[in-house]
Amino acid sequence: MTEAATKTGPKVHAVEEYTVQEEPYYLPIGDEVELFETAYAQRIPVLLKGPTGAGKTRFVEYMAWRLGRPLTKVSSQSGNEEEYRQPLITVACHEDLTASDLVGRYLLDTDGTKWVDGPLTRAVKVGAICYLDEVVEARKDTTVLIHPLTDYRRLLPIEKLGQVIEATDGFLLVISYNPGYQSALKDLKHSTRQRFIAIEFDYPPKDQEAEIIAHESGCSLAAATDLAKLGEKVRNLKEHGLGEGVSTRLLIYAGRLIANGIPARRACQVGITWALTDDAEVQRSIEEVVTSIFE
Amino acid sequence: MSIVGELLARHHERLAGFPAPLQQHFESGLRALAPRLSPSQLQQWTETGVELTALSLRSWEAASEYFRAGPDLPKETTWEAIETLGREAVTMAADSAPLAVSFLRAAPAAIAAVGPSHIRQWADLGRRLYKGNWKSSSLAAQFYDLAPQLFQVVRVSQASRLVLFVDELSRHSYELAAACLGVAPEVLKKLDDDDRLPFIAFAVELAQSSWADSRLYFERGAPLIQKVHSPVRERYLLLAAQVARGPNRSAFQYFEEAAVALGELEPDDHNKVIELAEQLAPYSAYAAMDFITSVPRVLQRVRIDELQNWQDAGLRILKQSHDGGEAYFRLQSTRGEDILDTLSARVELNKVGEILRLYCKALTGRNVSIQSTSNLAEKGIGWVDEQRASTEGSTIFLPDVMERYHEKDSNFAAVKVFATHQAAHIEFGSFDFAYDRPGTLFGATARESIRSESSAAVTDMERFFDLFGERQLAADLYELAEDARIDGAIKREYGGIRRPLQRIQRDEVEKRPDVRRMPLRIAFVENLVRASLDAHDTVLWPRDRAEVMAQALGLLQELAGPGTSVEDTAEATVRLYMLAMSIPNVFQDGDDNDWDSVEPMEGGQSMPMDGAGEMGGGGSDPQFGDVGEGEGEEQYQSPEDVDFRGDFKPELVQLLMKLKKDAQGGDAGEMSPQALTPEQLQELLEKSVEIDLDALMEGDLDATTGMFMNNLQKEAGTPTSEKDKNGQPMSDDSTGAGEGEEPLKPIVTIYYYDEWDFRAQDYKPRWCAVKEAKLEEGDEGFYENALKEHAGLVAQTRKQFELMKPELFRKLKRLPEGEDFDLDAAIDWMIERKAGGAPNEKIYWRRNKIERDVAVAFLIDMSASTDEEINKREKKYDDDDYDDDPRKYLSWWVSKRRQELTSPPKRIIDLEKESTVLLMTALETIGDQYGIYGFSGYGRDNVEFFVIKDFDEHLDNNIKKRLDKVVPIRSTRMGPAIRHATHKLILTDAKVKILVLLSDGRPQDHGYGRDRTEKEYAIHDTKQALNEAKREGITPFALTVDRSGHDYLKTMCEDMGYEVVADIEALPSRLPTLYRRLTE
C-alpha cells in the first residue's frame, strides 16, 4: 500500500468500498477465528471484549479479509471481473457520536438539501461488516439502531426518511468494548449486550506475543522476547497504579523504535513508560523493570 | 598587765551590755592575735570591734563574728588584711548587720581561699549584690557564706563574673538568683578552668535576655558544655549567647539541643561544624544553632565533607528569608529535604520502598510488600539479622539504608539487586518445593535412591532435610545451590540487571576469607559459594583432589543454566552432599602451591546416582545416617553469608506458608488436612538448623520455643482477613475491606501530609499524621428525628432538588455541523445565498448532553467549641425585650425552661448534624456522589479524620447510626483534614468536585502556629490546603457559623466561596440552598 501511495497519492475509498486487500498479520491465540467464522455464517452479532491494544481491531480486519475468501469473482458494470472482498466499515465511537452520525443526515447542496447515508446505513446496504469500536462511548440513542439490527429482524430504521432498510446478506454488526476502564456509568446495558456473542481478548501469552512483536516491528526475536517479558511484568502492575496493562500495540511501537536504532532502554521509556502513566513513582517502577530487563 | 588584759578591762564595761558570747569571742580573739600583732595594732583591732557593736541595734552580732574570726585568721593574714577586713565590716554593718555577720563569718576561710590581698575585692563583690533590702542582703550574705566553697573552685575574676550573673538574675527573681548562687560551686567545679568564664558569660547573657532559662542552664549546663570539644567551647557559647539575645525563644533549649547534638559527633568534627554555624550566625543565630542540632541527623545521610554543600544551600535560602532558612536548618522544610536527598549518596528504604514494591510486584506478579529488615527481626519468627535482605514468601525485607558506595546510583542499584534476588526467589519458585515432584533437569533419582524413614514431616522441605544426617551441611549446600540457580535465572532473564549483579557478586567475593586456610570440607563448600557468585577464578582446591571439586562445580553450573526448577536444586543438593561427605574435614598438608583452580566438569547431572549405593554400601546409606566427625576431623562450620542473598530460610518459609494456609482453613486435597499440632511444630523447630533459638531469645529452651511458636502462629494467623482465593496474602490491601471481618474495631489508616509554613514559604514534609477511621455507630434515632423535626423543610428541599434534576440534553443552535438543520438558520442561509451573499455556514443544531457528574465532600468540624449551646448565644439578645416588664420576662423564662426540659438545648454541632441530614436527603434525590467526614484531633501527630459516609458507601442504617456519633471532641487542625478530603475527592472520577467545609470558628490546634494565640499560621496553612484543592480542580467552599468569621475567612478563602451564616438556626435551610447554588 505504501508503494501505491507514493505513486498515485493517497487512495481514497468510499466507506463501503474499502476492503482489506492484503492479508493482515494475525496470530490466532485460541479458537477465536473459528468462532467468528461460525458466528458470521449464522449472522450472529459479535462483541469483542478486551483491553486496549490487544488486537481486537486487527482481528476484525483479519476476519474481514478471511471472509472475503475464497475470492468470488464478480462482474462489475464495466464488464471487468473484480475480486469480491468483504467490505469492512469501522466506526470509532466517541462520546458525541449520535444516531444520525451513524445513519446519515441531510447536507446542504446547491439546490437545497441532500440526504447522505451514514456509515451504518452504507454497511447495511452493501452487506459489509460494520465494526463499532468502543461502542459504550457512543450516545445512548445509538442503541435504538443497534437493537433491530442485531436480532432476527436485521432492520435499520431511518426515521428522517421514513424508511426501514433490510440488511443485505453479508452484513454483520461487530462491536468492541473494553470492560477495564469504563466506569459503572458507561457499562454496556444488558438489553444490548445480550444480543451478541462475546469473544474475550486478552494479551497473548509471552511467546506468542514475542512472535507478534517481532513480526510487526521488525526487531530481533531476542528484543521481542524481552519486550514481551516486559509486557508481562508491567501487566502485573495493573490496578496498582496503572489503569491498564501495557498493550501489545505499545510493545510493538517500542519494538519498531528498537529495530530502527533507538537504544532499547530509551525506546521503552518513550514507548512504554511515559506512554502508560504520568505518575512519577509508577514511572520509576516501570523504568526499574525496564533497566532490569534491557541492558 | 599585758596589753591583752588592759584591753579586756578597758572594754569590759562597754561589752558587758551584750550577750555573753561577745565577751568570750573578744577575749579568745584577743588572746589569739596577741602574738601576731603589735600592741597598737591589737588596740586598733579591738576598737574596730567595739565600733561595730555601736553601729546599730544588731550590729553587736557582727562584732561578735569579728572577734570570733580573730583566732581563725590564716597565718599569712597581714595586718593590712585584718585592717581592711575590719574597715569593710564597719562599712557593711552600717548598711546591714546580718550582711556583715555573714561576711565576717566567712572571712577566715575566704581569706584562706582568695588570699589576704583580695579581701576588698571579695567584699566588694558581695556588696554589689546588696541593694538595701532584706532579700538582697540575704543574697549577699549567701555569697559570703559560700566563699570557702566558691573560692576553692574559682578565681576572683571568675567570681566577679558570677556575681554579675547573680546580680542580673536578682533583678528578676531573688529566689532564682539564690538558687543559682547556691549551686554555683558545685556546677563550676565540674568545669575546666578555661571553660568557666565563657560558661558564666553565657549565663549572664541568658540572665539578661531569657532569665527564666538561666536556672535550667546553670543546673544542667555544665555537663552539656562538656559535650562540646574543648577547643571550640568558647565559640560555641558565643553562638549560643547570640540566640539568647534574640527575643522570645528558649535559649536554653537551643543550647541544650545543639550541645547534645555535638555530643553525638566526633570531637574532631566539632571545629568544622562550629565554623559552618558561625557563617550562619550573622543572618540568624537560631539558624546557626538549629544547624548544629541537625548535623547528626544530616550526617546520617551525607558525609561530613558534603555537609558544607548542605549548609551552602541553606545559607542561600537564609539570606533570602530568615524563616525559610530557619525551617531549612530545623529540617522542617521540603526544600531542605530535597537538597539533602540530592546530596546524600545513601538510599533509604522509606524513600524507594514504594518503587521497589511496584517493581517486585511487576516481577513476581504477586502482591508483595516491602518492609525493613528490622521489622522481620522484631517479629521473632526466626530471622535475627537486621541488616540482610530476606523474604518470607509474601514480603520482601530489605535493609533500611544502603550506603555501600559513594554514588547514589550505585547504592540504588545495590538495593535493586537485593530486591531482585529476593523477588526472584518468589518468581522462580524457591518456596514451592514439592518432595514428590521430579526436577526438570535432574529428575528425582537422588531423592529416590535414599531410603527415607520418617514421613511425619510437616512440610516438603522438612521432609527433604530429614534425609540428611548433617543437616547444617545440607542446608548450606541447598542454600548456595538455590542461590546459584536464582542468580543464574536472573542473569538470563534480566539482561539489564546483570551488570550491577555482577558488581555486587565481585564485591562479595572480595570479602570472602582465604579458602586455603580452611579444613577441606569447609573449603569445598566455600569454593561452591564462590562459584555460585560466578567467581570460578577464585576457586582454589588441592590439585590431588581436583575431581570431586570439578564434579561439584559442574553440577552448580548446570543448575544455574536454563530450565531448572527448585526440585533440581534439591537433587543437586543430594549429590553435592555426597561429594562433600566424601571429603574429610581436615586441614590439607603441604603449602599453598598445591592449591589450584578447578575446571567444572561437564555433565554433572549424569553423575551416577546408583553410585549412592556404592558410596555408602548397603541399603541404609551411612552417608545419610548420623555422621559424627571422624577421627581428627574439624567441626563443620557454615560459610560466611552473602550479603545480598540474605537470610534464606526455605524450611521456615514453607512452614509459615503452611501455617497461614491452616489458619485460613486449609485447602482441599492438602497433604495433611488436619492442623499442625504444637508437638509437630516443636519437633520441626528443634530439628531445623535455620532457627538459632539462642540467638533469638534468651532463657530456657522450652520457654523460648514456646514463645517462638506463638510468634510464628501469630504471624501466620493475623493476615487471615486478607485471604483471597489463591491463599496468597494480599499484603498491600491495607483497608482490608473484606467480608466476614469483625466490624467492631475501627480500622485506622494513617496518612501523612505536608504542612505549609508561611514564614518559611515552604512545606514541612510529612508533618501531619491524619488518622482515618470509620466513626463508631450510635443510635439510629437521630437521623429519623432530624427528618421528622424538619419535615417541612425536608419536603421543600427535596422539591427544590428534584427541579434541579438535570435536563439531560440541551439544544445547541447555529453549529457548523449537527444532528439536523436549525430551520431559522437554514432559511437565513438560503436567503443570503439567493441574494448572492456569503451565507453563514453554521446552520445545524445538536443536542448537547449535560451529565450531572458531581462529587462533594462535606467536612464537619468536630472541635470542642461546637459543644456550645445556641440558646446561650441568643440570650443576650433576647434579654433586652423583657427589660421593662419582669412578669413578661418571667413567663417567657418559664416557658423557655419548660421547653428546655422537654427538649434539651441545641448545640452548634447538633445543627451541623441536622443540616447534614437535610443535605443528605437532598443529595440522595439528585444522585450526586457524596462523602461526609468529620475531623478533630490534637497536635500534628493526631489529626483524627472520621468517616461518616465514604464516597463508595451507600446511605444505609450504619451510616445513619454513625451520624449520631458526631460529637464535639478536640481541636481544629483544618489543613490536613482538607488535604485528606481533597485526596478522597481526587479518587472519585467526577467532573465537578466540591469540598464543603462546615466549621464554627477559626482553625486552631496545639502547635498550629508559634503559640496558642497566633492565628496567622493556621489560617495560612488552611488557605494553602484550600489552594491545593483548587489546583486539583476542586471547588472549595467554607461555611461558618462564627459571627466573627468574616475577618479570617477573607484571608483564608481569598478568591474562594465562603459564607458566614449569622443566624445559626437558619443553617439547616441554608446549607441545601447554598449547595444548589454551588452546583447549578
Short mmCIF file of C-alpha atoms in Angstrom, two decimals, chain B residues 89-320:
data_model
loop_
_atom_site.label_atom_id
_atom_site.label_comp_id
_atom_site.label_asym_id
_atom_site.label_seq_id
_atom_site.Cartn_x
_atom_site.Cartn_y
_atom_site.Cartn_z
CA ALA B 89 32.97 45.14 108.16
CA VAL B 90 32.25 48.50 109.62
CA THR B 91 31.01 49.94 106.34
CA MET B 92 28.92 46.89 105.80
CA ALA B 93 27.46 46.74 109.26
CA ALA B 94 26.39 50.32 108.85
CA ASP B 95 24.19 49.17 106.00
CA SER B 96 23.17 45.79 107.20
CA ALA B 97 24.30 43.96 110.26
CA PRO B 98 23.41 40.46 109.03
CA LEU B 99 25.45 41.13 105.92
CA ALA B 100 28.43 41.97 107.95
CA VAL B 101 27.83 38.91 110.07
CA SER B 102 27.95 36.65 107.05
CA PHE B 103 30.93 38.48 105.71
CA LEU B 104 32.86 38.11 108.88
CA ARG B 105 31.80 34.57 109.50
CA ALA B 106 33.09 33.51 106.13
CA ALA B 107 36.16 35.67 106.30
CA PRO B 108 38.76 33.26 107.73
CA ALA B 109 38.03 30.55 105.21
CA ALA B 110 37.64 33.10 102.44
CA ILE B 111 40.94 34.66 103.19
CA ALA B 112 42.49 31.26 103.11
CA ALA B 113 40.91 30.67 99.74
CA VAL B 114 41.34 34.01 97.98
CA GLY B 115 44.41 35.17 99.71
CA PRO B 116 44.61 38.10 102.09
CA SER B 117 45.21 40.59 99.30
CA HIS B 118 41.82 40.05 97.73
CA ILE B 119 39.70 40.83 100.72
CA ARG B 120 38.47 44.10 99.42
CA GLN B 121 37.53 42.71 96.06
CA TRP B 122 35.71 39.91 97.76
CA ALA B 123 33.87 42.28 99.98
CA ASP B 124 33.01 44.45 97.01
CA LEU B 125 31.55 41.54 95.14
CA GLY B 126 29.18 40.78 97.94
CA ARG B 127 28.32 44.37 98.37
CA ARG B 128 27.35 44.61 94.74
CA LEU B 129 24.61 42.18 95.43
CA TYR B 130 23.32 44.20 98.30
CA LYS B 131 20.60 46.61 97.26
CA GLY B 132 19.43 47.76 100.63
CA ASN B 133 16.52 45.41 101.09
CA TRP B 134 16.47 42.26 103.10
CA LYS B 135 16.24 39.95 100.11
CA SER B 136 19.35 41.38 98.58
CA SER B 137 21.03 41.34 101.90
CA SER B 138 20.39 37.67 102.33
CA LEU B 139 21.62 37.06 98.81
CA ALA B 140 24.83 38.89 99.55
CA ALA B 141 25.09 37.02 102.83
CA GLN B 142 24.69 33.81 100.92
CA PHE B 143 27.52 34.89 98.71
CA TYR B 144 29.79 35.46 101.64
CA ASP B 145 28.80 32.23 103.28
CA LEU B 146 29.60 30.47 100.13
CA ALA B 147 33.04 31.94 99.82
CA PRO B 148 35.02 28.99 101.20
CA GLN B 149 33.48 26.55 98.75
CA LEU B 150 33.38 29.01 95.94
CA PHE B 151 36.93 30.18 96.12
CA GLN B 152 38.22 26.70 96.28
CA VAL B 153 36.88 26.43 92.79
CA VAL B 154 37.13 29.80 91.13
CA ARG B 155 39.43 32.70 90.96
CA VAL B 156 38.37 36.20 91.92
CA SER B 157 37.99 37.31 88.32
CA GLN B 158 35.66 34.42 87.67
CA ALA B 159 33.76 35.11 90.84
CA SER B 160 33.18 38.67 89.75
CA ARG B 161 31.53 37.39 86.57
CA LEU B 162 29.44 35.07 88.65
CA VAL B 163 28.33 37.96 90.78
CA LEU B 164 27.46 39.85 87.67
CA PHE B 165 25.25 36.95 86.69
CA VAL B 166 23.63 36.57 90.07
CA ASP B 167 23.12 40.30 90.26
CA GLU B 168 21.46 40.34 86.86
CA LEU B 169 19.28 37.46 87.86
CA SER B 170 18.33 39.03 91.16
CA ARG B 171 16.71 41.85 89.29
CA HIS B 172 14.15 39.37 88.10
CA SER B 173 13.94 36.96 90.95
CA TYR B 174 15.85 36.69 94.19
CA GLU B 175 14.81 33.10 94.63
CA LEU B 176 16.26 32.23 91.29
CA ALA B 177 19.41 34.15 91.99
CA ALA B 178 19.81 32.44 95.34
CA ALA B 179 19.25 29.05 93.84
CA CYS B 180 21.82 29.62 91.15
CA LEU B 181 24.32 31.02 93.53
CA GLY B 182 23.78 28.04 95.79
CA VAL B 183 24.70 25.54 93.15
CA ALA B 184 27.46 27.61 91.63
CA PRO B 185 30.44 25.97 93.38
CA GLU B 186 29.16 22.52 92.53
CA VAL B 187 28.49 23.48 88.95
CA LEU B 188 31.71 25.34 88.39
CA LYS B 189 33.73 22.59 89.98
CA LYS B 190 32.68 20.30 87.17
CA LEU B 191 34.05 22.63 84.55
CA ASP B 192 37.57 23.05 83.39
CA ASP B 193 39.17 26.25 84.50
CA ASP B 194 39.23 27.61 80.95
CA ASP B 195 35.56 26.99 80.45
CA ARG B 196 34.32 28.78 83.50
CA LEU B 197 34.49 32.30 82.21
CA PRO B 198 32.70 31.54 78.96
CA PHE B 199 30.22 29.43 80.83
CA ILE B 200 29.38 32.26 83.19
CA ALA B 201 29.49 34.77 80.38
CA PHE B 202 26.75 32.86 78.63
CA ALA B 203 24.82 32.67 81.85
CA VAL B 204 24.98 36.45 82.05
CA GLU B 205 23.62 36.69 78.54
CA LEU B 206 20.84 34.34 79.48
CA ALA B 207 20.04 36.30 82.60
CA GLN B 208 19.77 39.47 80.58
CA SER B 209 17.53 38.07 77.89
CA SER B 210 15.69 34.98 78.95
CA TRP B 211 16.38 34.86 82.62
CA ALA B 212 13.83 32.13 83.23
CA ASP B 213 16.12 29.74 81.44
CA SER B 214 19.18 30.51 83.42
CA ARG B 215 18.43 28.21 86.28
CA LEU B 216 17.98 25.32 83.89
CA TYR B 217 21.18 26.29 82.26
CA PHE B 218 23.03 26.67 85.46
CA GLU B 219 21.91 23.37 86.82
CA ARG B 220 22.15 21.30 83.67
CA GLY B 221 24.50 23.27 81.50
CA ALA B 222 27.83 22.09 82.82
CA PRO B 223 27.64 18.51 81.63
CA LEU B 224 26.20 19.79 78.38
CA ILE B 225 29.01 22.16 77.68
CA GLN B 226 31.42 19.33 78.22
CA LYS B 227 29.91 17.56 75.28
CA VAL B 228 31.44 20.25 73.14
CA HIS B 229 35.02 19.64 72.16
CA SER B 230 37.07 21.85 74.47
CA PRO B 231 38.91 24.00 71.90
CA VAL B 232 35.65 25.21 70.43
CA ARG B 233 33.61 25.56 73.61
CA GLU B 234 34.05 29.24 73.80
CA ARG B 235 32.96 29.75 70.21
CA TYR B 236 30.01 27.55 70.84
CA LEU B 237 28.95 29.60 73.81
CA LEU B 238 29.32 32.77 71.80
CA LEU B 239 26.91 31.35 69.27
CA ALA B 240 24.50 30.36 71.98
CA ALA B 241 24.78 33.81 73.51
CA GLN B 242 23.63 35.33 70.24
CA VAL B 243 20.50 33.26 70.44
CA ALA B 244 19.95 34.39 73.98
CA ARG B 245 19.98 37.97 72.80
CA GLY B 246 17.16 37.27 70.37
CA PRO B 247 13.62 37.69 71.51
CA ASN B 248 11.09 35.24 72.75
CA ARG B 249 12.71 31.94 72.37
CA SER B 250 14.02 29.48 74.81
CA ALA B 251 17.72 29.98 74.51
CA PHE B 252 18.47 27.15 76.85
CA GLN B 253 16.64 24.73 74.64
CA TYR B 254 18.75 25.80 71.70
CA PHE B 255 21.84 25.50 73.82
CA GLU B 256 20.90 22.09 75.13
CA GLU B 257 19.84 20.56 71.84
CA ALA B 258 22.85 21.77 69.98
CA ALA B 259 25.20 20.60 72.72
CA VAL B 260 23.61 17.18 72.78
CA ALA B 261 23.91 17.08 69.03
CA LEU B 262 27.58 17.93 69.17
CA GLY B 263 27.98 15.24 71.76
CA GLU B 264 26.89 12.74 69.18
CA LEU B 265 29.57 13.81 66.77
CA GLU B 266 33.24 13.03 66.63
CA PRO B 267 35.10 15.71 68.61
CA ASP B 268 37.33 16.29 65.60
CA ASP B 269 34.35 17.35 63.55
CA HIS B 270 33.23 19.99 66.03
CA ASN B 271 35.50 22.64 64.65
CA LYS B 272 34.10 22.24 61.18
CA VAL B 273 30.53 22.27 62.40
CA ILE B 274 31.03 25.33 64.56
CA GLU B 275 32.77 27.07 61.71
CA LEU B 276 29.83 26.44 59.42
CA ALA B 277 27.44 27.56 62.12
CA GLU B 278 29.40 30.76 62.59
CA GLN B 279 28.86 31.55 58.94
CA LEU B 280 25.13 31.36 59.53
CA ALA B 281 25.06 33.32 62.74
CA PRO B 282 25.22 36.81 61.15
CA TYR B 283 21.97 36.05 59.35
CA SER B 284 20.22 34.17 62.08
CA ALA B 285 21.63 32.90 65.31
CA TYR B 286 18.73 30.50 65.56
CA ALA B 287 19.58 29.02 62.23
CA ALA B 288 23.16 28.57 63.38
CA MET B 289 22.08 26.66 66.47
CA ASP B 290 19.48 24.68 64.58
CA PHE B 291 22.14 23.83 62.10
CA ILE B 292 24.29 22.32 64.83
CA THR B 293 21.31 20.46 66.23
CA SER B 294 20.50 19.00 62.86
CA VAL B 295 24.00 17.93 61.97
CA PRO B 296 23.83 14.41 63.45
CA ARG B 297 20.69 13.67 61.53
CA VAL B 298 22.08 15.19 58.39
CA LEU B 299 25.26 13.21 58.77
CA GLN B 300 23.23 10.07 58.72
CA ARG B 301 22.58 10.90 55.15
CA VAL B 302 25.58 12.78 53.88
CA ARG B 303 29.26 12.51 54.61
CA ILE B 304 30.97 15.15 56.70
CA ASP B 305 32.69 16.58 53.66
CA GLU B 306 29.33 17.06 51.99
CA LEU B 307 27.98 18.99 54.94
CA GLN B 308 29.31 22.22 53.54
CA ASN B 309 27.16 21.82 50.43
CA TRP B 310 24.09 21.34 52.52
CA GLN B 311 24.94 24.36 54.60
CA ASP B 312 25.62 26.42 51.46
CA ALA B 313 22.23 25.68 50.03
CA GLY B 314 20.59 26.59 53.31
CA LEU B 315 22.63 29.75 53.61
CA ARG B 316 21.31 30.91 50.26
CA ILE B 317 17.78 30.39 51.47
CA LEU B 318 18.57 32.05 54.76
CA LYS B 319 19.83 35.14 53.01
CA GLN B 320 16.51 35.49 51.27
#
